[in-house]
mmCIF file of C-alpha atoms in Angstrom:
data_model
loop_
_atom_site.group_PDB
_atom_site.id
_atom_site.type_symbol
_atom_site.label_atom_id
_atom_site.label_comp_id
_atom_site.label_asym_id
_atom_site.label_seq_id
_atom_site.Cartn_x
_atom_site.Cartn_y
_atom_site.Cartn_z
ATOM 1 C CA MET A 1 -38.836 14.708 68.599
ATOM 2 C CA THR A 2 -35.673 16.517 69.549
ATOM 3 C CA SER A 3 -33.660 18.619 67.159
ATOM 4 C CA LEU A 4 -30.799 16.149 67.628
ATOM 5 C CA THR A 5 -33.011 13.250 66.463
ATOM 6 C CA LEU A 6 -34.232 15.274 63.519
ATOM 7 C CA GLY A 7 -30.648 16.122 62.639
ATOM 8 C CA LEU A 8 -29.602 12.465 62.725
ATOM 9 C CA GLN A 9 -32.550 11.408 60.579
ATOM 10 C CA ASN A 10 -31.837 14.175 58.085
ATOM 11 C CA SER A 11 -28.197 13.157 58.015
ATOM 12 C CA GLN A 12 -29.113 9.494 57.378
ATOM 13 C CA PHE A 13 -31.573 10.565 54.668
ATOM 14 C CA TRP A 14 -28.916 12.561 52.796
ATOM 15 C CA ARG A 15 -26.347 9.772 53.163
ATOM 16 C CA HIS A 16 -28.784 7.218 51.717
ATOM 17 C CA ASN A 17 -29.763 9.647 48.957
ATOM 18 C CA LEU A 18 -26.140 10.338 48.099
ATOM 19 C CA MET A 19 -25.348 6.604 48.107
ATOM 20 C CA PHE A 20 -28.307 5.927 45.783
ATOM 21 C CA LYS A 21 -27.182 8.634 43.352
ATOM 22 C CA SER A 22 -23.592 7.316 43.422
ATOM 23 C CA LEU A 23 -24.744 3.764 42.684
ATOM 24 C CA LYS A 24 -26.979 5.059 39.891
ATOM 25 C CA LEU A 25 -24.076 7.035 38.406
ATOM 26 C CA LEU A 26 -21.798 3.996 38.684
ATOM 27 C CA ALA A 27 -24.362 1.782 36.959
ATOM 28 C CA SER A 28 -24.757 4.348 34.180
ATOM 29 C CA SER A 29 -20.979 4.486 33.722
ATOM 30 C CA VAL A 30 -20.751 0.696 33.503
ATOM 31 C CA LEU A 31 -23.550 0.545 30.941
ATOM 32 C CA LEU A 32 -21.957 3.349 28.963
ATOM 33 C CA SER A 33 -18.577 1.599 28.949
ATOM 34 C CA LEU A 34 -20.212 -1.660 27.936
ATOM 35 C CA SER A 35 -21.909 0.081 25.028
ATOM 36 C CA PHE A 36 -18.430 0.838 23.688
ATOM 37 C CA VAL A 37 -16.809 -2.472 24.531
ATOM 38 C CA ILE A 38 -19.464 -4.862 23.237
ATOM 39 C CA PRO A 39 -19.442 -3.737 19.571
ATOM 40 C CA ALA A 40 -15.627 -3.921 19.481
ATOM 41 C CA ALA A 41 -15.722 -7.444 20.900
ATOM 42 C CA ASN A 42 -18.303 -8.448 18.304
ATOM 43 C CA ALA A 43 -16.741 -6.586 15.381
ATOM 44 C CA GLU A 44 -16.370 -8.617 12.196
ATOM 45 C CA THR A 45 -12.772 -9.504 11.393
ATOM 46 C CA VAL A 46 -11.348 -8.464 8.026
ATOM 47 C CA ARG A 47 -8.028 -9.942 6.840
ATOM 48 C CA LEU A 48 -5.663 -7.539 5.018
ATOM 49 C CA ALA A 49 -2.426 -8.260 3.133
ATOM 50 C CA VAL A 50 0.114 -5.914 1.506
ATOM 51 C CA THR A 51 2.096 -7.378 -1.400
ATOM 52 C CA ASP A 52 5.246 -5.257 -1.002
ATOM 53 C CA LEU A 53 5.902 -6.360 2.585
ATOM 54 C CA VAL A 54 6.883 -9.737 4.006
ATOM 55 C CA GLY A 55 6.253 -10.591 7.649
ATOM 56 C CA LEU A 56 3.932 -9.327 10.366
ATOM 57 C CA GLU A 57 6.576 -7.074 11.888
ATOM 58 C CA GLU A 58 7.029 -5.158 8.631
ATOM 59 C CA LEU A 59 3.284 -4.841 8.160
ATOM 60 C CA GLN A 60 2.841 -3.495 11.667
ATOM 61 C CA ARG A 61 5.696 -1.010 11.298
ATOM 62 C CA GLU A 62 4.662 0.346 7.904
ATOM 63 C CA PHE A 63 0.870 0.109 7.979
ATOM 64 C CA GLY A 64 -0.073 -0.339 11.631
ATOM 65 C CA ALA A 65 -1.435 3.203 11.983
ATOM 66 C CA PHE A 66 -3.389 2.839 8.745
ATOM 67 C CA ARG A 67 -4.902 -0.451 9.921
ATOM 68 C CA ASP A 68 -5.981 1.144 13.202
ATOM 69 C CA LYS A 69 -7.531 4.146 11.451
ATOM 70 C CA LEU A 70 -9.341 1.951 8.921
ATOM 71 C CA SER A 71 -10.742 -0.134 11.791
ATOM 72 C CA GLU A 72 -11.919 3.039 13.492
ATOM 73 C CA VAL A 73 -13.761 4.474 10.491
ATOM 74 C CA THR A 74 -15.326 1.214 9.271
ATOM 75 C CA GLY A 75 -16.073 -0.600 12.528
ATOM 76 C CA TYR A 76 -14.328 -3.746 11.284
ATOM 77 C CA ASP A 77 -11.532 -5.487 13.166
ATOM 78 C CA ILE A 78 -8.725 -5.256 10.588
ATOM 79 C CA GLU A 79 -6.216 -8.085 10.940
ATOM 80 C CA PHE A 80 -2.926 -8.330 9.024
ATOM 81 C CA THR A 81 -2.257 -11.483 7.019
ATOM 82 C CA PRO A 82 1.403 -11.655 5.890
ATOM 83 C CA VAL A 83 2.175 -13.060 2.425
ATOM 84 C CA THR A 84 5.594 -14.215 1.290
ATOM 85 C CA ASN A 85 5.480 -12.763 -2.233
ATOM 86 C CA ARG A 86 3.211 -11.416 -4.971
ATOM 87 C CA THR A 87 2.221 -14.880 -6.196
ATOM 88 C CA ALA A 88 1.275 -15.919 -2.671
ATOM 89 C CA ALA A 89 -0.966 -12.848 -2.376
ATOM 90 C CA VAL A 90 -2.859 -13.808 -5.530
ATOM 91 C CA GLU A 91 -3.331 -17.378 -4.319
ATOM 92 C CA ALA A 92 -4.374 -16.240 -0.830
ATOM 93 C CA LEU A 93 -7.068 -14.050 -2.372
ATOM 94 C CA ARG A 94 -8.120 -16.790 -4.742
ATOM 95 C CA PHE A 95 -8.515 -19.396 -1.990
ATOM 96 C CA LYS A 96 -10.200 -17.015 0.491
ATOM 97 C CA GLN A 97 -7.275 -16.964 2.923
ATOM 98 C CA VAL A 98 -7.313 -13.166 2.870
ATOM 99 C CA ASP A 99 -10.133 -10.688 2.224
ATOM 100 C CA PHE A 100 -8.354 -7.554 1.001
ATOM 101 C CA VAL A 101 -4.953 -6.951 -0.591
ATOM 102 C CA LEU A 102 -3.177 -3.628 -1.092
ATOM 103 C CA THR A 103 -1.191 -4.163 -4.247
ATOM 104 C CA GLY A 104 0.390 -2.630 -7.335
ATOM 105 C CA PRO A 105 -0.765 -2.429 -10.952
ATOM 106 C CA ALA A 106 1.098 -5.555 -12.089
ATOM 107 C CA GLU A 107 -0.513 -7.699 -9.402
ATOM 108 C CA TYR A 108 -3.918 -6.220 -10.197
ATOM 109 C CA VAL A 109 -3.748 -7.593 -13.744
ATOM 110 C CA VAL A 110 -2.911 -11.078 -12.452
ATOM 111 C CA MET A 111 -5.572 -10.931 -9.732
ATOM 112 C CA GLN A 112 -8.219 -9.985 -12.277
ATOM 113 C CA LYS A 113 -7.181 -12.899 -14.424
ATOM 114 C CA ARG A 114 -6.765 -15.587 -11.769
ATOM 115 C CA ALA A 115 -8.784 -14.538 -8.723
ATOM 116 C CA ASP A 116 -11.683 -12.483 -10.152
ATOM 117 C CA ALA A 117 -10.845 -9.801 -7.596
ATOM 118 C CA LYS A 118 -12.825 -6.586 -7.153
ATOM 119 C CA VAL A 119 -11.518 -3.015 -6.828
ATOM 120 C CA VAL A 120 -12.276 -1.117 -3.629
ATOM 121 C CA VAL A 121 -10.265 2.084 -4.146
ATOM 122 C CA GLY A 122 -7.148 3.337 -5.937
ATOM 123 C CA PHE A 123 -4.065 4.836 -4.268
ATOM 124 C CA SER A 124 -2.823 7.559 -6.625
ATOM 125 C CA ARG A 125 0.929 8.087 -6.163
ATOM 126 C CA PRO A 126 2.645 11.258 -7.466
ATOM 127 C CA ASP A 127 5.677 10.901 -9.768
ATOM 128 C CA TYR A 128 5.018 7.186 -10.123
ATOM 129 C CA PHE A 129 6.831 6.234 -13.311
ATOM 130 C CA PRO A 130 9.868 4.109 -14.261
ATOM 131 C CA VAL A 131 13.264 5.488 -15.275
ATOM 132 C CA ILE A 132 16.405 4.041 -16.861
ATOM 133 C CA VAL A 133 19.471 5.611 -15.237
ATOM 134 C CA THR A 134 23.142 5.607 -16.291
ATOM 135 C CA MET A 135 26.229 7.398 -15.041
ATOM 136 C CA ALA A 136 26.610 10.685 -16.887
ATOM 137 C CA ASP A 137 30.280 10.010 -17.713
ATOM 138 C CA SER A 138 29.639 6.496 -19.055
ATOM 139 C CA GLY A 139 29.165 7.651 -22.642
ATOM 140 C CA ILE A 140 25.716 6.028 -22.710
ATOM 141 C CA THR A 141 23.249 8.678 -23.803
ATOM 142 C CA ASN A 142 20.369 6.663 -25.277
ATOM 143 C CA VAL A 143 18.757 3.268 -24.954
ATOM 144 C CA ARG A 144 20.410 1.825 -28.078
ATOM 145 C CA ASP A 145 23.806 2.315 -26.438
ATOM 146 C CA LEU A 146 22.789 -0.390 -23.936
ATOM 147 C CA VAL A 147 22.531 -3.217 -26.477
ATOM 148 C CA GLY A 148 24.753 -6.089 -25.368
ATOM 149 C CA LYS A 149 25.306 -4.585 -21.911
ATOM 150 C CA ARG A 150 24.174 -5.502 -18.397
ATOM 151 C CA VAL A 151 21.153 -3.684 -16.982
ATOM 152 C CA ALA A 152 20.106 -4.185 -13.352
ATOM 153 C CA MET A 153 16.500 -3.997 -12.187
ATOM 154 C CA GLY A 154 14.508 -4.643 -9.034
ATOM 155 C CA SER A 155 12.550 -7.725 -8.049
ATOM 156 C CA VAL A 156 10.835 -9.760 -10.756
ATOM 157 C CA GLY A 157 7.192 -8.778 -11.154
ATOM 158 C CA SER A 158 7.472 -5.316 -9.614
ATOM 159 C CA THR A 159 5.544 -2.769 -11.670
ATOM 160 C CA SER A 160 7.954 0.130 -11.301
ATOM 161 C CA ARG A 161 11.232 -1.749 -10.733
ATOM 162 C CA HIS A 162 10.935 -4.441 -13.397
ATOM 163 C CA LEU A 163 7.962 -4.387 -15.778
ATOM 164 C CA GLY A 164 7.852 -0.604 -16.138
ATOM 165 C CA PRO A 165 11.565 -0.209 -16.937
ATOM 166 C CA ILE A 166 11.372 -3.146 -19.379
ATOM 167 C CA GLN A 167 8.512 -1.481 -21.232
ATOM 168 C CA ALA A 168 10.277 1.887 -21.236
ATOM 169 C CA LEU A 169 13.214 0.221 -22.984
ATOM 170 C CA ALA A 170 10.895 -1.490 -25.466
ATOM 171 C CA ASP A 171 9.075 1.767 -26.153
ATOM 172 C CA ALA A 172 12.454 3.333 -26.948
ATOM 173 C CA GLY A 173 13.019 0.846 -29.744
ATOM 174 C CA ILE A 174 14.978 -2.165 -28.486
ATOM 175 C CA SER A 175 14.061 -5.727 -27.485
ATOM 176 C CA PRO A 176 15.136 -5.794 -23.836
ATOM 177 C CA MET A 177 14.694 -9.552 -23.394
ATOM 178 C CA GLU A 178 17.018 -10.256 -26.339
ATOM 179 C CA ASP A 179 19.300 -7.225 -26.595
ATOM 180 C CA LEU A 180 20.340 -6.891 -22.929
ATOM 181 C CA GLU A 181 21.812 -8.925 -20.095
ATOM 182 C CA LEU A 182 19.174 -8.416 -17.403
ATOM 183 C CA VAL A 183 19.864 -9.036 -13.727
ATOM 184 C CA HIS A 184 17.502 -8.615 -10.769
ATOM 185 C CA THR A 185 18.465 -7.570 -7.269
ATOM 186 C CA LYS A 186 17.425 -5.313 -4.407
ATOM 187 C CA VAL A 187 17.378 -1.576 -5.094
ATOM 188 C CA PRO A 188 20.316 -0.642 -2.791
ATOM 189 C CA VAL A 189 22.447 -3.322 -4.473
ATOM 190 C CA LEU A 190 21.603 -2.261 -8.018
ATOM 191 C CA TRP A 191 22.363 1.350 -7.086
ATOM 192 C CA GLU A 192 25.841 0.384 -5.901
ATOM 193 C CA SER A 193 26.344 -1.745 -9.027
ATOM 194 C CA LEU A 194 25.624 1.305 -11.185
ATOM 195 C CA LYS A 195 28.162 3.445 -9.351
ATOM 196 C CA ARG A 196 30.828 0.714 -9.519
ATOM 197 C CA GLY A 197 30.256 0.124 -13.208
ATOM 198 C CA ASP A 198 29.041 -3.455 -12.716
ATOM 199 C CA ALA A 199 25.843 -2.464 -14.536
ATOM 200 C CA ALA A 200 25.686 -0.087 -17.477
ATOM 201 C CA ALA A 201 22.246 1.113 -16.397
ATOM 202 C CA VAL A 202 19.567 0.450 -13.799
ATOM 203 C CA GLY A 203 15.785 0.470 -13.916
ATOM 204 C CA MET A 204 13.720 1.729 -10.968
ATOM 205 C CA ASN A 205 10.914 4.126 -10.188
ATOM 206 C CA HIS A 206 11.452 7.868 -10.227
ATOM 207 C CA THR A 207 10.675 8.364 -6.523
ATOM 208 C CA GLU A 208 13.412 5.911 -5.521
ATOM 209 C CA PHE A 209 15.865 7.471 -7.948
ATOM 210 C CA ARG A 210 15.367 10.944 -6.482
ATOM 211 C CA ARG A 211 15.656 9.620 -2.925
ATOM 212 C CA LEU A 212 18.874 7.706 -3.650
ATOM 213 C CA ARG A 213 20.369 10.615 -5.566
ATOM 214 C CA THR A 214 19.671 12.967 -2.657
ATOM 215 C CA GLN A 215 21.123 10.521 -0.113
ATOM 216 C CA GLU A 216 24.200 10.165 -2.292
ATOM 217 C CA MET A 217 24.808 13.925 -2.216
ATOM 218 C CA GLU A 218 24.039 14.284 1.511
ATOM 219 C CA ASN A 219 26.470 11.480 2.352
ATOM 220 C CA GLY A 220 29.309 13.149 0.474
ATOM 221 C CA GLY A 221 29.074 10.944 -2.599
ATOM 222 C CA HIS A 222 28.163 11.754 -6.187
ATOM 223 C CA GLN A 223 26.417 15.007 -7.027
ATOM 224 C CA PRO A 224 23.040 14.818 -8.848
ATOM 225 C CA GLY A 225 24.732 15.715 -12.129
ATOM 226 C CA ALA A 226 26.664 12.437 -12.026
ATOM 227 C CA PHE A 227 23.525 10.556 -13.088
ATOM 228 C CA ARG A 228 21.608 10.656 -16.350
ATOM 229 C CA VAL A 229 18.069 9.464 -17.110
ATOM 230 C CA ILE A 230 18.093 8.103 -20.669
ATOM 231 C CA ALA A 231 14.495 6.847 -20.748
ATOM 232 C CA ARG A 232 11.323 7.111 -18.723
ATOM 233 C CA GLY A 233 7.903 5.558 -18.981
ATOM 234 C CA PRO A 234 4.518 7.249 -18.594
ATOM 235 C CA ASP A 235 2.897 7.681 -15.196
ATOM 236 C CA LEU A 236 1.839 4.241 -14.025
ATOM 237 C CA PRO A 237 -1.711 3.296 -13.022
ATOM 238 C CA ASN A 238 -2.773 3.481 -9.394
ATOM 239 C CA ASP A 239 -1.982 1.033 -6.646
ATOM 240 C CA LEU A 240 -5.196 -0.648 -5.532
ATOM 241 C CA LEU A 241 -7.003 -2.077 -2.557
ATOM 242 C CA MET A 242 -8.512 -5.286 -3.928
ATOM 243 C CA ALA A 243 -11.253 -7.485 -2.469
ATOM 244 C CA GLY A 244 -11.600 -11.219 -2.998
ATOM 245 C CA SER A 245 -14.533 -12.555 -4.970
ATOM 246 C CA HIS A 246 -15.926 -13.995 -1.712
ATOM 247 C CA VAL A 247 -16.199 -10.565 -0.038
ATOM 248 C CA SER A 248 -19.742 -9.200 0.090
ATOM 249 C CA ASP A 249 -20.775 -6.054 -1.755
ATOM 250 C CA GLU A 250 -21.927 -4.640 1.579
ATOM 251 C CA MET A 251 -18.453 -4.984 3.100
ATOM 252 C CA ILE A 252 -16.790 -3.494 0.011
ATOM 253 C CA SER A 253 -19.229 -0.578 0.041
ATOM 254 C CA ARG A 254 -18.579 0.046 3.732
ATOM 255 C CA LEU A 255 -14.826 0.162 3.224
ATOM 256 C CA ARG A 256 -15.168 2.355 0.148
ATOM 257 C CA ASP A 257 -17.371 4.784 2.094
ATOM 258 C CA GLY A 258 -14.691 4.872 4.793
ATOM 259 C CA PHE A 259 -12.092 5.987 2.249
ATOM 260 C CA VAL A 260 -14.411 8.604 0.755
ATOM 261 C CA ASN A 261 -15.629 10.069 4.058
ATOM 262 C CA HIS A 262 -12.338 9.903 5.981
ATOM 263 C CA SER A 263 -9.842 10.442 3.178
ATOM 264 C CA ASP A 264 -7.513 12.901 4.906
ATOM 265 C CA GLY A 265 -7.335 10.918 8.138
ATOM 266 C CA LEU A 266 -6.518 7.678 6.344
ATOM 267 C CA ILE A 267 -3.872 9.336 4.156
ATOM 268 C CA ASN A 268 -2.236 10.897 7.214
ATOM 269 C CA SER A 269 -2.214 7.518 8.950
ATOM 270 C CA ILE A 270 -0.207 6.122 6.008
ATOM 271 C CA VAL A 271 2.322 8.879 5.394
ATOM 272 C CA ASN A 272 2.768 9.889 9.055
ATOM 273 C CA GLY A 273 2.532 6.405 10.537
ATOM 274 C CA GLY A 274 6.261 6.076 11.142
ATOM 275 C CA GLY A 275 7.138 3.645 8.347
ATOM 276 C CA THR A 276 9.811 4.165 5.703
ATOM 277 C CA ASP A 277 8.404 2.109 2.827
ATOM 278 C CA VAL A 278 5.271 4.278 2.784
ATOM 279 C CA ASP A 279 7.217 7.404 1.748
ATOM 280 C CA LYS A 280 6.072 6.664 -1.802
ATOM 281 C CA TYR A 281 2.534 7.624 -0.777
ATOM 282 C CA THR A 282 3.445 11.170 0.283
ATOM 283 C CA GLY A 283 1.115 13.522 -1.605
ATOM 284 C CA MET A 284 -1.224 10.689 -2.613
ATOM 285 C CA ARG A 285 -4.992 10.772 -3.114
ATOM 286 C CA PHE A 286 -7.645 8.063 -3.082
ATOM 287 C CA ILE A 287 -9.316 7.477 -6.454
ATOM 288 C CA SER A 288 -12.700 5.754 -6.713
ATOM 289 C CA ASN A 289 -13.383 5.865 -10.469
ATOM 290 C CA ILE A 290 -11.028 3.072 -11.533
ATOM 291 C CA LYS A 291 -11.410 1.561 -15.016
ATOM 292 C CA ASP A 292 -9.912 -1.770 -15.992
ATOM 293 C CA SER A 293 -8.738 -0.233 -19.267
ATOM 294 C CA ASP A 294 -6.425 2.033 -17.231
ATOM 295 C CA TYR A 295 -4.225 -1.053 -16.827
ATOM 296 C CA ASN A 296 -3.813 -1.965 -20.484
ATOM 297 C CA TYR A 297 -0.320 -0.465 -20.495
ATOM 298 C CA VAL A 298 0.594 -2.907 -17.731
ATOM 299 C CA ARG A 299 -0.812 -5.744 -19.835
ATOM 300 C CA SER A 300 1.517 -4.699 -22.639
ATOM 301 C CA MET A 301 4.414 -5.108 -20.196
ATOM 302 C CA TYR A 302 3.483 -8.747 -19.669
ATOM 303 C CA ALA A 303 3.444 -9.301 -23.414
ATOM 304 C CA THR A 304 6.906 -7.726 -23.665
ATOM 305 C CA ILE A 305 8.427 -10.090 -21.094
ATOM 306 C CA GLY A 306 6.790 -13.138 -22.676
ATOM 307 C CA TYR A 307 3.613 -13.659 -20.662
ATOM 308 C CA PRO A 308 0.873 -12.923 -23.204
ATOM 309 C CA GLU A 309 -1.757 -14.698 -21.082
ATOM 310 C CA TYR A 310 -1.877 -11.561 -18.916
ATOM 311 C CA SER A 311 -2.035 -9.157 -21.852
ATOM 312 C CA ASP A 312 -5.730 -9.649 -22.676
ATOM 313 C CA PHE A 313 -8.125 -6.785 -22.069
ATOM 314 C CA VAL A 314 -10.697 -7.655 -19.390
ATOM 315 C CA GLY A 315 -13.320 -4.919 -19.600
ATOM 316 C CA ASP A 316 -14.235 -1.322 -18.833
#
């Protein structure tokens, strides 16, 4: 056999060997990619609603990054389910149209009463308490000065924009439902009504008050000293991620473990996700040891506004 023949055979042998290795590597790559794709395709879908936001676009803008991170750490396919208002969220949970709802303390009380919902984890917000604000030059220096006057608050049913301010007024010694003319509107509108004198005072949460006061100064408007806080309530209970009664303990446990084991990543996905409504969660922590009795102050708010059916204590 000539050296040329040997060279050709050796060349063919190496080409076939190289082709075999390439095909083997390609097959391994395909199998490896499939191992990642198949679980995602078969992932169980979990439906999530947020009571403060209406519409899929808002949900995506404010909590899209959080949804993606929660999907990553739990292995579930998290799907947004928009709800039109707080009542709709309760009914959606009750009739199994949604699995989990991120909601406030006021809604929690109703969900416990009407939907037998279960707590997954608490969202502890810093400086989360209601305030009653007047203009400093209005001559109104205490709550009793408001009797017979118009007071503007946020949307009906909001913990920190309606129920909390109402209870702060009641705690200060007046009967807000009888002694005041109460009106409800959006926060930017009530803020303007305060400055114009259309409302003698406004009720909102402290975080919003500080933000609006700062914007006012930065935009060349009133200085911070132009506003006076004449009453404030205690720190409010935590916001909550709630699960419907139909959700399995295994699924709840898996989500709760995700919050415990990936706390920092999930918090960053909320506060750095690009939304504006989520500013209230800056500096937050997840809380797992939630007691129903923590929400008794919220139940007293319902009694104050005339809904005693939500004022009963549920349990520990």
